[in-house]
Amino acid sequence: MPIASEESGRITLCPDYGSAWGLWSDSPLSAPKAGELLTPTHFQFSEDLTAALRLWIDQWRLNYADAPETSSPSWRYGFDRESWAKDGDEIARLIGEELSGFEVDRLYRLYLKDPVRSSDVE
């Protein structure tokens, strides 16, 4: 069921090394405590959306954020990053459904421009 919003808001969906959930917004439904990063709870996401987001973020961590310190940011060889981005598009769509009045920025798509590691780099 969509959450009615008196005001429109904006949420950016973008995994990041310092954020467990990749959620960024100046207008969450409930404000985080000082120094706390945003979580699905701040937006009252459904359990299904939260689970999908967790799996999607975990895929990013396992296939992008795991790059060796000696290499530039890159995707693991053989990982289907286009499929990962499509999953992100579905999550963004679901966020838009659940947060009526919120616009979802799909900043995660910027990661698609980063290279794929050669197969011999672990």
PDB file of C-alpha atoms in Angstrom:
ATOM      1  CA  MET A   1       0.000   0.000   0.000  1.00  0.00           C
ATOM      2  CA  PRO A   2       1.499   3.370  -0.978  1.00  0.00           C
ATOM      3  CA  ILE A   3       2.334   5.785   1.767  1.00  0.00           C
ATOM      4  CA  ALA A   4       0.480   9.042   1.180  1.00  0.00           C
ATOM      5  CA  SER A   5       2.771  12.025   1.059  1.00  0.00           C
ATOM      6  CA  GLU A   6       1.609  15.582   1.565  1.00  0.00           C
ATOM      7  CA  GLU A   7       4.854  16.846   0.104  1.00  0.00           C
ATOM      8  CA  SER A   8       6.908  15.466  -2.686  1.00  0.00           C
ATOM      9  CA  GLY A   9      10.334  14.195  -1.826  1.00  0.00           C
ATOM     10  CA  ARG A  10      13.381  12.822  -3.520  1.00  0.00           C
ATOM     11  CA  ILE A  11      15.341   9.692  -2.743  1.00  0.00           C
ATOM     12  CA  THR A  12      18.590   8.722  -4.413  1.00  0.00           C
ATOM     13  CA  LEU A  13      19.350   5.041  -4.819  1.00  0.00           C
ATOM     14  CA  CYS A  14      23.096   4.503  -5.044  1.00  0.00           C
ATOM     15  CA  PRO A  15      25.266   1.920  -3.290  1.00  0.00           C
ATOM     16  CA  ASP A  16      28.293   3.371  -1.559  1.00  0.00           C
ATOM     17  CA  TYR A  17      31.124   1.987   0.541  1.00  0.00           C
ATOM     18  CA  GLY A  18      29.994   3.963   3.587  1.00  0.00           C
ATOM     19  CA  SER A  19      26.260   3.245   3.407  1.00  0.00           C
ATOM     20  CA  ALA A  20      24.721  -0.097   4.294  1.00  0.00           C
ATOM     21  CA  TRP A  21      21.591   0.582   2.224  1.00  0.00           C
ATOM     22  CA  GLY A  22      22.572   3.042  -0.539  1.00  0.00           C
ATOM     23  CA  LEU A  23      19.691   5.377   0.342  1.00  0.00           C
ATOM     24  CA  TRP A  24      20.135   9.159   0.271  1.00  0.00           C
ATOM     25  CA  SER A  25      17.472  11.800   0.880  1.00  0.00           C
ATOM     26  CA  ASP A  26      16.858  15.167   2.508  1.00  0.00           C
ATOM     27  CA  SER A  27      13.247  14.213   3.170  1.00  0.00           C
ATOM     28  CA  PRO A  28      12.890  10.749   4.762  1.00  0.00           C
ATOM     29  CA  LEU A  29       9.543   9.977   6.382  1.00  0.00           C
ATOM     30  CA  SER A  30      11.266   9.723   9.763  1.00  0.00           C
ATOM     31  CA  ALA A  31      14.460  11.606  10.527  1.00  0.00           C
ATOM     32  CA  PRO A  32      17.606   9.661  11.397  1.00  0.00           C
ATOM     33  CA  LYS A  33      19.434  10.290  14.650  1.00  0.00           C
ATOM     34  CA  ALA A  34      22.541  12.474  14.481  1.00  0.00           C
ATOM     35  CA  GLY A  35      25.234  10.628  12.535  1.00  0.00           C
ATOM     36  CA  GLU A  36      22.891   7.796  11.526  1.00  0.00           C
ATOM     37  CA  LEU A  37      22.664   6.805   7.855  1.00  0.00           C
ATOM     38  CA  LEU A  38      19.314   6.235   6.191  1.00  0.00           C
ATOM     39  CA  THR A  39      17.746   2.778   6.235  1.00  0.00           C
ATOM     40  CA  PRO A  40      14.522   1.337   4.798  1.00  0.00           C
ATOM     41  CA  THR A  41      12.911   1.982   8.198  1.00  0.00           C
ATOM     42  CA  HIS A  42      13.239   5.746   7.645  1.00  0.00           C
ATOM     43  CA  PHE A  43      10.982   5.358   4.590  1.00  0.00           C
ATOM     44  CA  GLN A  44       8.673   2.640   5.955  1.00  0.00           C
ATOM     45  CA  PHE A  45       9.535   0.251   3.116  1.00  0.00           C
ATOM     46  CA  SER A  46       7.658  -3.034   3.013  1.00  0.00           C
ATOM     47  CA  GLU A  47       9.459  -6.221   4.051  1.00  0.00           C
ATOM     48  CA  ASP A  48       9.539  -7.397   0.422  1.00  0.00           C
ATOM     49  CA  LEU A  49      11.116  -4.165  -0.807  1.00  0.00           C
ATOM     50  CA  THR A  50      13.629  -4.192   2.050  1.00  0.00           C
ATOM     51  CA  ALA A  51      14.616  -7.792   1.221  1.00  0.00           C
ATOM     52  CA  ALA A  52      15.004  -6.985  -2.495  1.00  0.00           C
ATOM     53  CA  LEU A  53      17.112  -3.923  -1.663  1.00  0.00           C
ATOM     54  CA  ARG A  54      19.332  -5.955   0.705  1.00  0.00           C
ATOM     55  CA  LEU A  55      19.971  -8.616  -1.976  1.00  0.00           C
ATOM     56  CA  TRP A  56      20.709  -5.953  -4.606  1.00  0.00           C
ATOM     57  CA  ILE A  57      23.146  -4.077  -2.338  1.00  0.00           C
ATOM     58  CA  ASP A  58      24.830  -7.374  -1.405  1.00  0.00           C
ATOM     59  CA  GLN A  59      25.327  -8.133  -5.116  1.00  0.00           C
ATOM     60  CA  TRP A  60      27.038  -4.768  -5.548  1.00  0.00           C
ATOM     61  CA  ARG A  61      29.300  -5.442  -2.557  1.00  0.00           C
ATOM     62  CA  LEU A  62      30.243  -8.916  -3.819  1.00  0.00           C
ATOM     63  CA  ASN A  63      30.828  -7.911  -7.433  1.00  0.00           C
ATOM     64  CA  TYR A  64      32.011  -4.302  -7.375  1.00  0.00           C
ATOM     65  CA  ALA A  65      32.974  -3.103  -3.911  1.00  0.00           C
ATOM     66  CA  ASP A  66      35.238  -6.131  -3.488  1.00  0.00           C
ATOM     67  CA  ALA A  67      37.786  -4.802  -6.010  1.00  0.00           C
ATOM     68  CA  PRO A  68      41.389  -5.209  -4.855  1.00  0.00           C
ATOM     69  CA  GLU A  69      42.869  -2.046  -3.370  1.00  0.00           C
ATOM     70  CA  THR A  70      45.485  -2.079  -6.122  1.00  0.00           C
ATOM     71  CA  SER A  71      42.901  -1.742  -8.891  1.00  0.00           C
ATOM     72  CA  SER A  72      40.549   1.053  -9.837  1.00  0.00           C
ATOM     73  CA  PRO A  73      36.820   0.586  -9.185  1.00  0.00           C
ATOM     74  CA  SER A  74      35.636  -2.208 -11.422  1.00  0.00           C
ATOM     75  CA  TRP A  75      33.170  -5.044 -11.786  1.00  0.00           C
ATOM     76  CA  ARG A  76      34.030  -8.686 -11.165  1.00  0.00           C
ATOM     77  CA  TYR A  77      34.682 -10.586 -14.382  1.00  0.00           C
ATOM     78  CA  GLY A  78      31.588 -12.527 -15.485  1.00  0.00           C
ATOM     79  CA  PHE A  79      29.094 -10.581 -13.364  1.00  0.00           C
ATOM     80  CA  ASP A  80      26.030  -9.401 -15.295  1.00  0.00           C
ATOM     81  CA  ARG A  81      26.037  -5.723 -14.385  1.00  0.00           C
ATOM     82  CA  GLU A  82      23.250  -4.919 -16.862  1.00  0.00           C
ATOM     83  CA  SER A  83      20.988  -7.383 -15.057  1.00  0.00           C
ATOM     84  CA  TRP A  84      22.026  -5.809 -11.749  1.00  0.00           C
ATOM     85  CA  ALA A  85      21.027  -2.374 -13.095  1.00  0.00           C
ATOM     86  CA  LYS A  86      17.666  -3.745 -14.280  1.00  0.00           C
ATOM     87  CA  ASP A  87      17.075  -5.112 -10.784  1.00  0.00           C
ATOM     88  CA  GLY A  88      17.885  -1.619  -9.504  1.00  0.00           C
ATOM     89  CA  ASP A  89      15.331  -0.176 -11.923  1.00  0.00           C
ATOM     90  CA  GLU A  90      12.698  -2.512 -10.485  1.00  0.00           C
ATOM     91  CA  ILE A  91      13.628  -1.522  -6.931  1.00  0.00           C
ATOM     92  CA  ALA A  92      13.423   2.158  -7.914  1.00  0.00           C
ATOM     93  CA  ARG A  93       9.984   1.527  -9.411  1.00  0.00           C
ATOM     94  CA  LEU A  94       8.829  -0.208  -6.223  1.00  0.00           C
ATOM     95  CA  ILE A  95      10.147   2.659  -4.103  1.00  0.00           C
ATOM     96  CA  GLY A  96       8.149   5.057  -6.267  1.00  0.00           C
ATOM     97  CA  GLU A  97       5.048   2.911  -5.734  1.00  0.00           C
ATOM     98  CA  GLU A  98       5.498   2.701  -1.979  1.00  0.00           C
ATOM     99  CA  LEU A  99       6.428   6.369  -1.545  1.00  0.00           C
ATOM    100  CA  SER A 100       3.719   8.248  -3.337  1.00  0.00           C
ATOM    101  CA  GLY A 101       5.007  11.704  -4.220  1.00  0.00           C
ATOM    102  CA  PHE A 102       8.693  10.778  -4.069  1.00  0.00           C
ATOM    103  CA  GLU A 103      10.960  10.969  -7.084  1.00  0.00           C
ATOM    104  CA  VAL A 104      13.665   8.282  -7.286  1.00  0.00           C
ATOM    105  CA  ASP A 105      17.079   9.223  -8.674  1.00  0.00           C
ATOM    106  CA  ARG A 106      18.812   6.190 -10.209  1.00  0.00           C
ATOM    107  CA  LEU A 107      22.365   7.266  -9.525  1.00  0.00           C
ATOM    108  CA  TYR A 108      23.468   3.603  -9.365  1.00  0.00           C
ATOM    109  CA  ARG A 109      23.443   3.569 -13.177  1.00  0.00           C
ATOM    110  CA  LEU A 110      26.692   5.568 -13.103  1.00  0.00           C
ATOM    111  CA  TYR A 111      28.457   2.368 -12.007  1.00  0.00           C
ATOM    112  CA  LEU A 112      27.722   0.818 -15.404  1.00  0.00           C
ATOM    113  CA  LYS A 113      30.427   2.978 -16.993  1.00  0.00           C
ATOM    114  CA  ASP A 114      33.118   1.397 -14.811  1.00  0.00           C
ATOM    115  CA  PRO A 115      35.189  -1.376 -16.375  1.00  0.00           C
ATOM    116  CA  VAL A 116      35.117  -5.116 -15.819  1.00  0.00           C
ATOM    117  CA  ARG A 117      38.227  -6.629 -14.226  1.00  0.00           C
ATOM    118  CA  SER A 118      40.267  -8.998 -16.319  1.00  0.00           C
ATOM    119  CA  SER A 119      39.572 -12.643 -15.533  1.00  0.00           C
ATOM    120  CA  ASP A 120      42.951 -13.120 -13.819  1.00  0.00           C
ATOM    121  CA  VAL A 121      42.300 -10.472 -11.121  1.00  0.00           C
ATOM    122  CA  GLU A 122      40.730 -11.854  -7.961  1.00  0.00           C
TER     123      GLU A 122
END
